Each structure stands twice: as C-alpha cells, then as structure tokens.
C-alpha cells in the first residue's frame, strides 16, 4: 500500500493541529505508523486519500454499528437539514429520541441530551454529587469516561495507549475526590465505602469495559456494586457510551440484570453525529436545571440533525434486531483468529462479547488493567501494520475495542482471516 497523499496531508495537518489529529489515539503513535487520511466510507469499507480500501473494525470507535453512510440514516439527516440545522429551541425530535431511550432502558425515566460522551459523564458526576451532597467518586483503573478532569485518573483508552494514565494540567484538588479501584474487584470498592463512610457520591463503571481493550465484568461484579451503592446510599453510574445499543437494544445493564441509577450514553445514539446523553430516575434527573439546582447547558445539546441520525439508527436496530447475527459473525472471526494464531504459535487472548472484541498479545487472561498492561504492544503494532497493509483497519491501539457492523459479511471476515494467515510476527 502506498500512502503518499496521507503522508502529505499528515504533514500539513501537523502545522495547524496539535499532533495533526483532533483526538490523540488517531495519531497511530503506539502502532509505529503514520495515520491514514480517509476520503470516504461505505458499509464496512474505508477508502483513504491514496485510494486504498480497508475493512473497518474500528467503526469510528463504536458509533457505526449500521456501517458507514447508511442510506436511511443519510436520508433522515438530509430531510432534517433541509429545515435548518440548529435552532437552540426545543424540537419534537429530541422528545422522540428521549422516548426511544426511555423505552429501551427500564432504569431511565428521563434523559438529558448533550453533544458528547464526555459531556454526558461530566453531567452525571455533577448530578450525583448534587443529588447526594457528597464529593467522592469511585472509578475503575483502566476505564475511560471521556476527558473529564476529575476522571482522568488511572484512565484507559488514549491515556493507556500513550502510557500516561493520568493527564497534566489537572489540579490535585480536582482529583482528590476520585478513588480508583481495580476493575472486577468489588471488594476493593467495599473497602472504600468503609474508609469513606457517607462521603462517596457515586461509583462509575463501564459495565463492559472497552477502554483497556474489551474486558467483560466477572460474574457478580456489577450486582455487588449495585448492592454496595444501595447500602451506602451512593449512586451507581453505568457509563454505556460504548455498550449502549451495542450489545442489545438497550444497555449492558439489561443483559447483566443490574439497574444503574444514572446511565451515560453516546456514540450509537447519534449514528455518527456528535451526541451524548445522561438518563435516570425522574427523582434524580429533575435535579437538573431548570427544574433543579444542578446546572448543565449546551448550545448544540439535542441538535435536530444529530438527533435525527440517532432516531433512524435506533429505529433500524429495533426493526432489524441484528444482535444475534452480529454476535455469531464476531464469534466466527474470533474463532478463526485463534485457530490461525495457535497454528503460528503466537500467544494471545481474545475477549469478546456481542459484536465487540479485542485480540490481546498476552498469555494471561485479561480481566483488568494490570493484566491488560501485560500485553505485548510491540507485537500489536506489528500486527496492526500488517493488517493495514493487507486492507484491514483495526483500532490503532492494543487497548481499544474492535467492532463489527451489520454490513460486515462472511466474505469480509474470510478476507480478514486470510490476512492473518499471511501474518509473520
Ligand atoms: P466522547 O466524549 O469521546 O464522545 O465519549 C467519551 C467516552 C465516554 N465513555 C466511554 C466508555 C468512552 O469509551 C468514551 C470515548 N471512547 C473513546 C474510544 N474508546 C473515544 C475515541 C477517542 O478518544 O478518540
């Protein structure tokens, strides 16, 4: 593959954009390559500026569950845009999307729409602190909840990728109330509740972690968090920005039969447009301004164009109900990868749930940050570059989730497995 145009575009971008990218993980820093620049995408395919074509397993980090440029999503967006793009005044569309989310989440009575997952999490944390009049928040090492100051502590995703789990520029005061605990370790949370009685406002968790690579919850982990939060009158926040509508038509909380007090959403509910949402019981949500005293605002919150894309995306998911098919195709890919890599004697572990998975170059079961961090990121980088040159686009980080869309077919999977067949590490 030649990437001359991408290389030129990257050089140009670096002159006016820090690192040449608008989100760090896109810079391909950890995979030893220069980023490709995308010209267009359709279905499971990405096309870069050098007319190379790739099967996409990143899906814009999760939103593109229906594949790229879905005709009905585009039609809904075009129809809405013809009436204008933003009013900063309520529209019926926002109510429609909120009603769809409420109908899909038994734990949600009301929803506030915002413009990103980060904003949703920021709002949820503020709401939890406002509702409980407590300051401390428990988060899990390796989970990533967007670039919220107080949660950029022992975080995953781009921070774990760059090997800097916390960020500069955040005053100690901002993080003194953030209590990290190991993922899949509810006993550690119990100890924190004992150590800080009456001080913990919330426990925030990715119910299925995607930001240290995919790490599902161990049996009982989420239920124990639920019990601990109820007992200690703290709020349980499920950050379902990745898992929301990814694993089922609703949340991971439905699969694991554990109700959150607050849920954050993003990605899929915007169908590829900027969006986020926080939802929960009316008694908590009504504490948000203008009803209550917890402030949140946003110029483009609930933007009609973004919301129209989200409505059509959820409508498609509701009617197609593709989840079983997605899971079967993902299993076919992962089983094929294991067969190939075992045959080559390459040590690896694959964590998979529904249509999300991560191939870890690791001989240990990956159940938390510590075990994930044992992965061989150099091997992953070689694997990434080989697959890219073979026309397969993977997340440019060992510590991210891969996704399959409804447009991926067996032929795409077989082409991917063929690329792995030719892998030499
Ligand atoms: P955004 O602000 O990026 O829309 O959402 C933040 C966020 C919140 N919660 C979870 C569980 C998330 O995974 C994210 C963002 N995910 C990363 C990828 N794992 C976004 C990609 C990036 O940072 O470039």
Coordinates of C-alpha atoms and ligand atoms in Angstrom, one line a residue:
X1 CA 0.0 0.0 0.0
X2 CA 1.3 3.5 -0.8
X3 CA 0.2 6.3 1.5
X4 CA 1.8 9.3 -0.3
X5 CA -1.2 11.6 -0.1
X6 CA -2.0 10.6 3.5
X7 CA 1.7 11.4 4.4
X8 CA 1.4 14.8 2.8
X9 CA -1.9 15.6 4.5
X10 CA -0.5 14.5 7.8
X11 CA 2.5 16.8 7.4
X12 CA 0.1 19.7 6.6
X13 CA -2.2 18.9 9.5
X14 CA 0.6 18.9 12.0
X15 CA 1.4 22.5 11.1
X16 CA -2.0 23.7 12.4
X17 CA -3.4 20.9 14.6
X18 CA -1.5 19.5 17.6
X19 CA -0.1 16.2 16.6
X20 CA -2.0 16.6 13.3
X21 CA -5.1 15.0 14.9
X22 CA -8.2 16.0 16.8
X23 CA -8.1 13.1 19.2
X24 CA -4.7 11.6 20.3
X25 CA -5.4 7.9 19.6
X26 CA -5.8 8.7 15.9
X27 CA -2.2 9.6 15.6
X28 CA -1.1 6.0 15.3
X29 CA 1.7 6.8 17.8
X30 CA 1.6 3.4 19.6
X31 CA 1.5 1.4 16.4
X32 CA 4.6 2.9 14.7
X33 CA 2.9 4.2 11.6
X34 CA 1.7 7.5 10.2
X35 CA -2.1 7.9 10.2
X36 CA -4.1 7.3 7.0
X37 CA -6.4 10.1 5.9
X38 CA -9.9 9.0 5.0
X39 CA -11.6 10.3 1.9
X40 CA -14.9 8.3 2.2
X41 CA -16.5 5.2 3.7
X42 CA -19.4 2.9 2.8
X43 CA -20.7 -0.1 4.7
X44 CA -17.8 -1.9 6.2
X45 CA -15.3 -0.2 3.9
X46 CA -13.0 2.8 4.4
X47 CA -11.3 4.5 1.5
X48 CA -8.2 6.6 2.1
X49 CA -6.8 9.5 0.1
X50 CA -4.5 7.1 -1.8
X51 CA -7.5 5.1 -2.9
X52 CA -6.6 2.2 -0.6
X53 CA -9.6 0.3 0.7
X54 CA -9.9 -1.2 4.2
X55 CA -12.4 -3.4 6.1
X56 CA -13.2 -1.3 9.1
X57 CA -13.2 -2.9 12.6
X58 CA -13.0 0.4 14.5
X59 CA -16.3 1.9 13.3
X60 CA -15.4 5.4 14.4
X61 CA -14.8 3.9 17.9
X62 CA -18.3 2.4 18.1
X63 CA -21.0 4.6 16.6
X64 CA -21.1 2.9 13.1
X65 CA -23.0 -0.2 14.1
X66 CA -25.0 0.1 10.9
X67 CA -21.9 0.6 8.8
X68 CA -20.8 3.8 7.1
X69 CA -23.1 6.0 5.1
X70 CA -26.3 4.0 5.8
X71 CA -28.8 5.1 3.2
X72 CA -31.7 5.6 5.6
X73 CA -29.6 7.4 8.2
X74 CA -28.4 9.8 5.5
X75 CA -31.9 10.3 4.2
X76 CA -33.2 11.2 7.7
X77 CA -30.3 13.6 8.1
X78 CA -30.8 15.2 4.7
X79 CA -34.6 15.6 5.3
X80 CA -34.0 17.2 8.7
X81 CA -31.2 19.5 7.4
X82 CA -33.5 20.8 4.7
X83 CA -35.4 22.5 7.5
X84 CA -32.4 24.1 9.0
X85 CA -29.6 22.7 11.2
X86 CA -29.9 24.2 14.6
X87 CA -32.4 26.4 16.5
X88 CA -31.4 26.3 20.1
X89 CA -35.1 25.9 20.7
X90 CA -36.9 22.6 21.5
X91 CA -37.9 20.3 18.7
X92 CA -40.2 17.2 18.7
X93 CA -37.2 15.2 17.5
X94 CA -35.4 15.5 20.9
X95 CA -38.5 14.2 22.7
X96 CA -38.7 11.3 20.2
X97 CA -35.1 10.2 20.8
X98 CA -35.5 10.6 24.6
X99 CA -38.7 8.4 24.4
X100 CA -36.8 5.7 22.5
X101 CA -34.1 5.7 25.1
X102 CA -36.6 5.6 28.0
X103 CA -38.4 2.7 26.3
X104 CA -35.2 0.8 25.9
X105 CA -33.8 1.3 29.5
X106 CA -36.0 0.2 32.4
X107 CA -33.8 2.3 34.7
X108 CA -34.3 5.5 32.8
X109 CA -37.4 7.8 33.2
X110 CA -35.8 10.9 31.9
X111 CA -32.9 11.9 29.6
X112 CA -30.8 15.0 29.0
X113 CA -29.2 15.1 25.6
X114 CA -25.7 16.7 25.2
X115 CA -23.1 16.7 22.5
X116 CA -20.5 14.1 23.6
X117 CA -20.0 11.2 25.9
X118 CA -17.6 13.4 27.9
X119 CA -20.3 15.9 28.5
X120 CA -22.7 13.2 29.5
X121 CA -20.3 11.8 32.1
X122 CA -19.4 15.3 33.4
X123 CA -23.1 15.9 33.9
X124 CA -23.7 12.6 35.5
X125 CA -20.9 13.1 38.0
X126 CA -22.2 16.7 38.9
X127 CA -25.7 15.3 39.2
X128 CA -24.6 12.5 41.5
X129 CA -22.7 15.0 43.7
X130 CA -25.7 17.4 43.7
X131 CA -28.2 14.7 44.5
X132 CA -26.2 13.2 47.4
X133 CA -24.4 16.3 48.7
X134 CA -21.2 14.1 48.7
X135 CA -18.0 14.7 46.8
X136 CA -16.1 11.4 46.4
X137 CA -16.4 9.3 43.2
X138 CA -15.1 5.7 42.7
X139 CA -13.8 4.9 39.2
X140 CA -12.0 1.8 38.0
X141 CA -8.4 1.7 36.8
X142 CA -8.4 1.3 33.0
X143 CA -11.9 2.6 32.5
X144 CA -12.1 5.7 30.4
X145 CA -15.1 8.1 30.7
X146 CA -14.0 10.9 28.3
X147 CA -11.7 13.7 29.2
X148 CA -13.5 14.8 32.3
X149 CA -10.9 16.5 34.6
X150 CA -11.8 14.5 37.7
X151 CA -11.8 11.2 35.9
X152 CA -8.5 11.4 34.0
X153 CA -7.0 9.3 36.8
X154 CA -5.7 5.8 36.0
X155 CA -7.7 6.0 32.8
X156 CA -7.8 3.7 29.8
X157 CA -8.2 4.4 26.0
X158 CA -5.8 7.0 24.6
X159 CA -4.2 7.6 28.0
X160 CA -3.4 3.9 28.4
X161 CA -2.3 3.8 24.8
X162 CA 0.2 6.6 25.4
X163 CA 1.3 5.1 28.7
X164 CA 0.2 8.1 30.7
X165 CA -3.0 7.0 32.6
X166 CA -3.3 10.5 34.1
X167 CA -3.1 13.9 32.5
X168 CA -1.0 17.0 33.2
X169 CA -2.9 20.2 33.8
X170 CA -5.3 18.9 36.4
X171 CA -5.0 20.5 39.9
X172 CA -4.6 17.9 42.7
X173 CA -7.8 19.4 44.2
X174 CA -9.7 18.2 41.2
X175 CA -8.8 14.6 41.7
X176 CA -8.5 14.3 45.5
X177 CA -12.1 13.1 45.5
X178 CA -11.5 10.5 42.8
X179 CA -11.0 7.0 44.3
X180 CA -9.6 4.4 41.8
X181 CA -10.3 0.7 42.3
X182 CA -9.2 -2.3 40.2
X183 CA -11.9 -3.4 37.7
X184 CA -13.7 -6.6 38.5
X185 CA -12.8 -6.1 42.2
X186 CA -15.9 -5.2 44.2
X187 CA -14.2 -6.0 47.5
X188 CA -11.9 -3.0 46.9
X189 CA -15.0 -0.8 46.5
X190 CA -16.4 -2.2 49.7
X191 CA -13.2 -1.2 51.5
X192 CA -13.5 2.3 50.0
X193 CA -17.1 2.6 51.3
X194 CA -15.8 1.5 54.8
X195 CA -12.9 4.0 54.6
X196 CA -15.1 6.9 53.5
X197 CA -18.5 6.4 55.2
X198 CA -21.1 8.8 53.9
X199 CA -18.7 10.6 51.6
X200 CA -19.0 8.7 48.3
X201 CA -21.5 10.2 45.9
X202 CA -21.2 7.6 43.1
X203 CA -19.4 4.6 41.6
X204 CA -18.9 5.0 37.9
X205 CA -18.2 1.9 35.8
X206 CA -18.1 0.7 32.2
X207 CA -20.4 -2.3 32.7
X208 CA -18.5 -3.9 29.9
X209 CA -15.1 -2.2 29.8
X210 CA -13.9 -1.2 26.3
X211 CA -11.0 1.1 27.1
X212 CA -8.3 -1.3 28.2
X213 CA -9.4 -3.4 25.3
X214 CA -12.6 -5.4 25.9
X215 CA -12.9 -6.7 29.5
X216 CA -16.3 -8.1 30.4
X217 CA -17.5 -8.0 34.0
X218 CA -16.8 -11.1 36.1
X219 CA -19.9 -12.9 37.3
X220 CA -21.4 -11.0 40.3
X221 CA -19.2 -7.9 39.9
X222 CA -21.9 -5.5 38.7
X223 CA -24.5 -6.9 41.1
X224 CA -22.1 -6.4 44.0
X225 CA -21.6 -2.8 43.0
X226 CA -25.4 -2.4 42.9
X227 CA -25.7 -3.8 46.5
X228 CA -22.8 -1.7 47.8
X229 CA -24.3 1.5 46.3
X230 CA -27.8 0.8 47.6
X231 CA -26.4 0.0 51.1
X232 CA -24.3 3.1 51.2
X233 CA -26.8 5.4 49.5
X234 CA -24.4 6.2 46.7
X235 CA -25.4 6.3 43.0
X236 CA -24.3 3.6 40.6
X237 CA -23.4 5.2 37.2
X238 CA -23.2 2.9 34.2
X239 CA -21.1 4.5 31.5
X240 CA -22.7 2.9 28.5
X241 CA -21.3 5.2 25.9
X242 CA -19.8 2.2 24.2
X243 CA -22.1 -0.6 25.3
X244 CA -25.4 1.3 24.9
X245 CA -27.3 -0.3 22.0
X246 CA -24.1 -2.2 21.0
X247 CA -24.8 -5.5 22.8
X248 CA -28.6 -5.4 22.8
X249 CA -31.4 -2.9 22.0
X250 CA -30.8 -1.1 25.3
X251 CA -27.9 -1.4 27.8
X252 CA -25.5 -3.9 29.1
X253 CA -27.5 -3.4 32.3
X254 CA -30.3 -5.4 30.7
X255 CA -28.0 -8.3 29.9
X256 CA -26.5 -8.3 33.4
X257 CA -29.8 -7.6 35.1
X258 CA -28.4 -4.8 37.2
X259 CA -30.1 -1.4 37.2
X260 CA -28.0 1.7 37.3
X261 CA -29.2 4.9 39.0
X262 CA -27.7 7.0 36.2
X263 CA -26.6 5.9 32.7
X264 CA -24.5 7.8 30.2
X265 CA -24.8 7.2 26.5
X266 CA -23.2 8.4 23.3
X267 CA -21.8 7.0 20.0
X268 CA -24.5 4.8 18.6
X269 CA -27.4 7.0 19.7
X270 CA -26.0 9.7 17.4
X271 CA -25.5 7.4 14.4
X272 CA -22.1 9.0 13.7
X273 CA -23.1 12.6 14.7
X274 CA -21.9 14.4 17.9
X275 CA -24.1 13.3 20.8
X276 CA -24.2 12.2 24.4
X277 CA -27.0 11.6 26.9
X278 CA -27.4 11.1 30.6
X279 CA -30.5 9.3 31.9
X280 CA -32.0 8.0 35.1
X281 CA -34.9 8.1 37.5
X282 CA -37.0 11.2 37.4
X283 CA -36.3 11.9 41.1
X284 CA -32.6 12.3 40.2
X285 CA -32.9 13.8 36.7
X286 CA -35.3 16.5 37.9
X287 CA -32.4 18.0 39.9
X288 CA -31.0 19.2 36.6
X289 CA -31.6 22.9 35.8
X290 CA -34.1 24.4 35.1
X291 CA -36.1 22.0 37.3
X292 CA -33.4 21.6 39.9
X293 CA -30.1 23.3 41.1
X294 CA -27.6 21.1 39.2
X295 CA -26.5 23.1 36.1
X296 CA -25.9 21.7 32.7
X297 CA -26.2 23.5 29.3
X298 CA -25.1 23.3 25.7
X299 CA -25.6 25.3 22.5
X300 CA -26.0 22.2 20.4
X301 CA -27.4 19.9 23.0
X302 CA -30.2 17.8 21.3
X303 CA -29.2 19.2 17.9
X304 CA -32.0 18.2 15.5
X305 CA -29.7 16.9 12.8
X306 CA -27.7 14.7 15.2
X307 CA -30.9 13.5 16.9
X308 CA -32.4 12.6 13.5
X309 CA -29.4 10.4 12.8
X310 CA -29.8 8.8 16.2
X311 CA -33.5 8.2 15.8
X312 CA -33.1 6.5 12.5
X313 CA -30.1 4.4 13.8
X314 CA -32.2 3.2 16.8
X315 CA -35.2 2.6 14.5
X316 CA -33.1 0.4 12.3
X317 CA -31.7 -1.5 15.3
X318 CA -35.1 -2.0 16.7
X319 CA -36.6 -3.4 13.5
X320 CA -33.5 -5.4 12.3
X321 CA -32.6 -6.7 15.8
X322 CA -29.2 -7.7 14.4
X323 CA -27.6 -8.6 17.7
X324 CA -27.6 -12.4 17.5
X325 CA -26.3 -12.2 13.9
X326 CA -23.6 -9.7 14.9
X327 CA -22.5 -12.0 17.8
X328 CA -22.4 -15.1 15.6
X329 CA -20.2 -13.3 13.0
X330 CA -17.9 -12.0 15.7
X331 CA -17.6 -15.5 17.1
X332 CA -16.7 -16.8 13.6
X333 CA -14.0 -14.2 13.2
X334 CA -12.5 -14.6 16.7
X335 CA -12.5 -18.4 16.5
X336 CA -10.8 -18.1 13.1
X337 CA -8.2 -15.8 14.6
X338 CA -7.5 -18.1 17.4
X339 CA -7.1 -21.0 15.0
X340 CA -4.6 -19.1 12.9
X341 CA -2.6 -17.7 15.7
X342 CA -2.5 -21.0 17.6
X343 CA -1.2 -22.6 14.4
X344 CA 1.6 -20.0 14.2
X345 CA 2.3 -20.4 17.9
X346 CA 1.6 -16.8 18.7
X347 CA 0.5 -16.3 22.3
X348 CA -2.8 -14.4 22.5
X349 CA -6.1 -14.0 24.4
X350 CA -9.3 -12.8 22.8
X351 CA -12.0 -11.1 24.9
X352 CA -15.3 -11.0 23.0
X353 CA -18.9 -10.0 23.8
X354 CA -21.6 -9.4 21.2
X355 CA -20.0 -7.5 18.4
X356 CA -17.1 -6.1 20.3
X357 CA -13.8 -7.9 20.9
X358 CA -10.1 -7.3 21.5
X359 CA -7.2 -9.5 20.5
X360 CA -4.5 -9.2 23.2
X361 CA -1.0 -10.3 22.6
X362 CA -0.8 -11.7 26.0
X363 CA -0.6 -15.2 27.6
X364 CA -2.7 -14.1 30.7
X365 CA -6.4 -13.9 30.8
X366 CA -7.2 -10.1 30.6
X367 CA -9.6 -9.2 33.4
X368 CA -8.4 -5.8 34.5
X369 CA -5.8 -3.0 33.8
X370 CA -2.9 -4.9 35.4
X371 CA -3.4 -8.0 33.2
X372 CA -4.2 -5.9 30.1
X373 CA -1.0 -3.9 30.6
X374 CA 1.0 -7.1 30.3
X375 CA 0.1 -7.3 26.6
X376 CA 2.9 -7.0 24.1
X377 CA 2.2 -3.7 22.5
X378 CA 5.1 -4.1 20.1
X379 CA 3.5 -7.3 18.7
X380 CA 0.2 -5.5 18.5
X381 CA 1.9 -2.7 16.5
X382 CA 3.4 -5.2 14.0
X383 CA 0.0 -6.9 13.7
X384 CA -1.7 -3.6 13.2
X385 CA 0.7 -2.6 10.4
X386 CA 0.5 -6.0 8.7
X387 CA -3.3 -5.9 8.7
X388 CA -3.4 -2.3 7.5
X389 CA -1.1 -3.2 4.6
X390 CA -3.5 -6.1 4.0
X391 CA -6.5 -3.8 3.7
X392 CA -7.9 -4.3 7.2
X393 CA -8.3 -1.3 9.5
X394 CA -8.1 -2.0 13.3
X395 CA -8.1 0.3 16.2
X396 CA -4.5 1.9 16.3
X397 CA -4.1 0.7 19.9
X398 CA -3.9 -2.6 21.8
X399 CA -6.2 -1.0 24.5
X400 CA -9.3 -0.4 22.4
X401 CA -12.4 -2.4 21.3
X402 CA -12.9 -3.7 17.8
X403 CA -16.4 -3.6 16.4
X404 CA -18.4 -5.5 13.7
X405 CA -21.3 -3.7 11.9
X406 CA -24.4 -5.0 10.3
X407 CA -22.7 -4.5 6.9
X408 CA -19.8 -6.9 7.7
X409 CA -20.5 -10.2 5.9
X410 CA -18.7 -13.6 5.9
X411 CA -16.7 -12.6 2.9
X412 CA -15.2 -9.7 4.8
X413 CA -14.4 -11.9 7.7
X414 CA -12.8 -14.5 5.4
X415 CA -10.7 -11.8 3.8
X416 CA -9.6 -10.7 7.3
X417 CA -8.7 -14.3 8.3
X418 CA -6.7 -14.6 5.0
X419 CA -4.7 -11.5 6.1
X420 CA -3.9 -13.1 9.4
X421 CA -2.9 -16.3 7.6
X422 CA -0.1 -14.3 6.0
X423 CA 0.9 -12.7 9.3
X424 CA 4.6 -13.1 10.3
X425 CA 5.5 -11.6 13.7
Ligands
LIG1 P1 -16.7 11.2 23.7 O1 -16.5 12.5 24.5 O2 -15.4 10.8 23.0 O3 -17.9 11.2 22.8 O4 -17.0 10.0 24.8 C1 -16.2 9.8 25.9 C2 -16.3 8.4 26.4 C3 -17.1 8.2 27.5 N1 -17.3 6.9 28.0 C4 -16.7 5.8 27.3 C5 -16.9 4.5 27.9 C6 -15.9 6.0 26.2 O5 -15.4 4.9 25.6 C7 -15.7 7.3 25.7 C8 -14.9 7.6 24.4 N2 -14.3 6.4 23.8 C9 -13.1 6.7 23.1 C10 -12.6 5.4 22.5 N3 -12.5 4.3 23.4 C11 -13.3 7.7 22.0 C12 -12.2 7.8 21.0 C13 -11.2 8.9 21.2 O6 -11.0 9.3 22.4 O7 -10.7 9.4 20.2

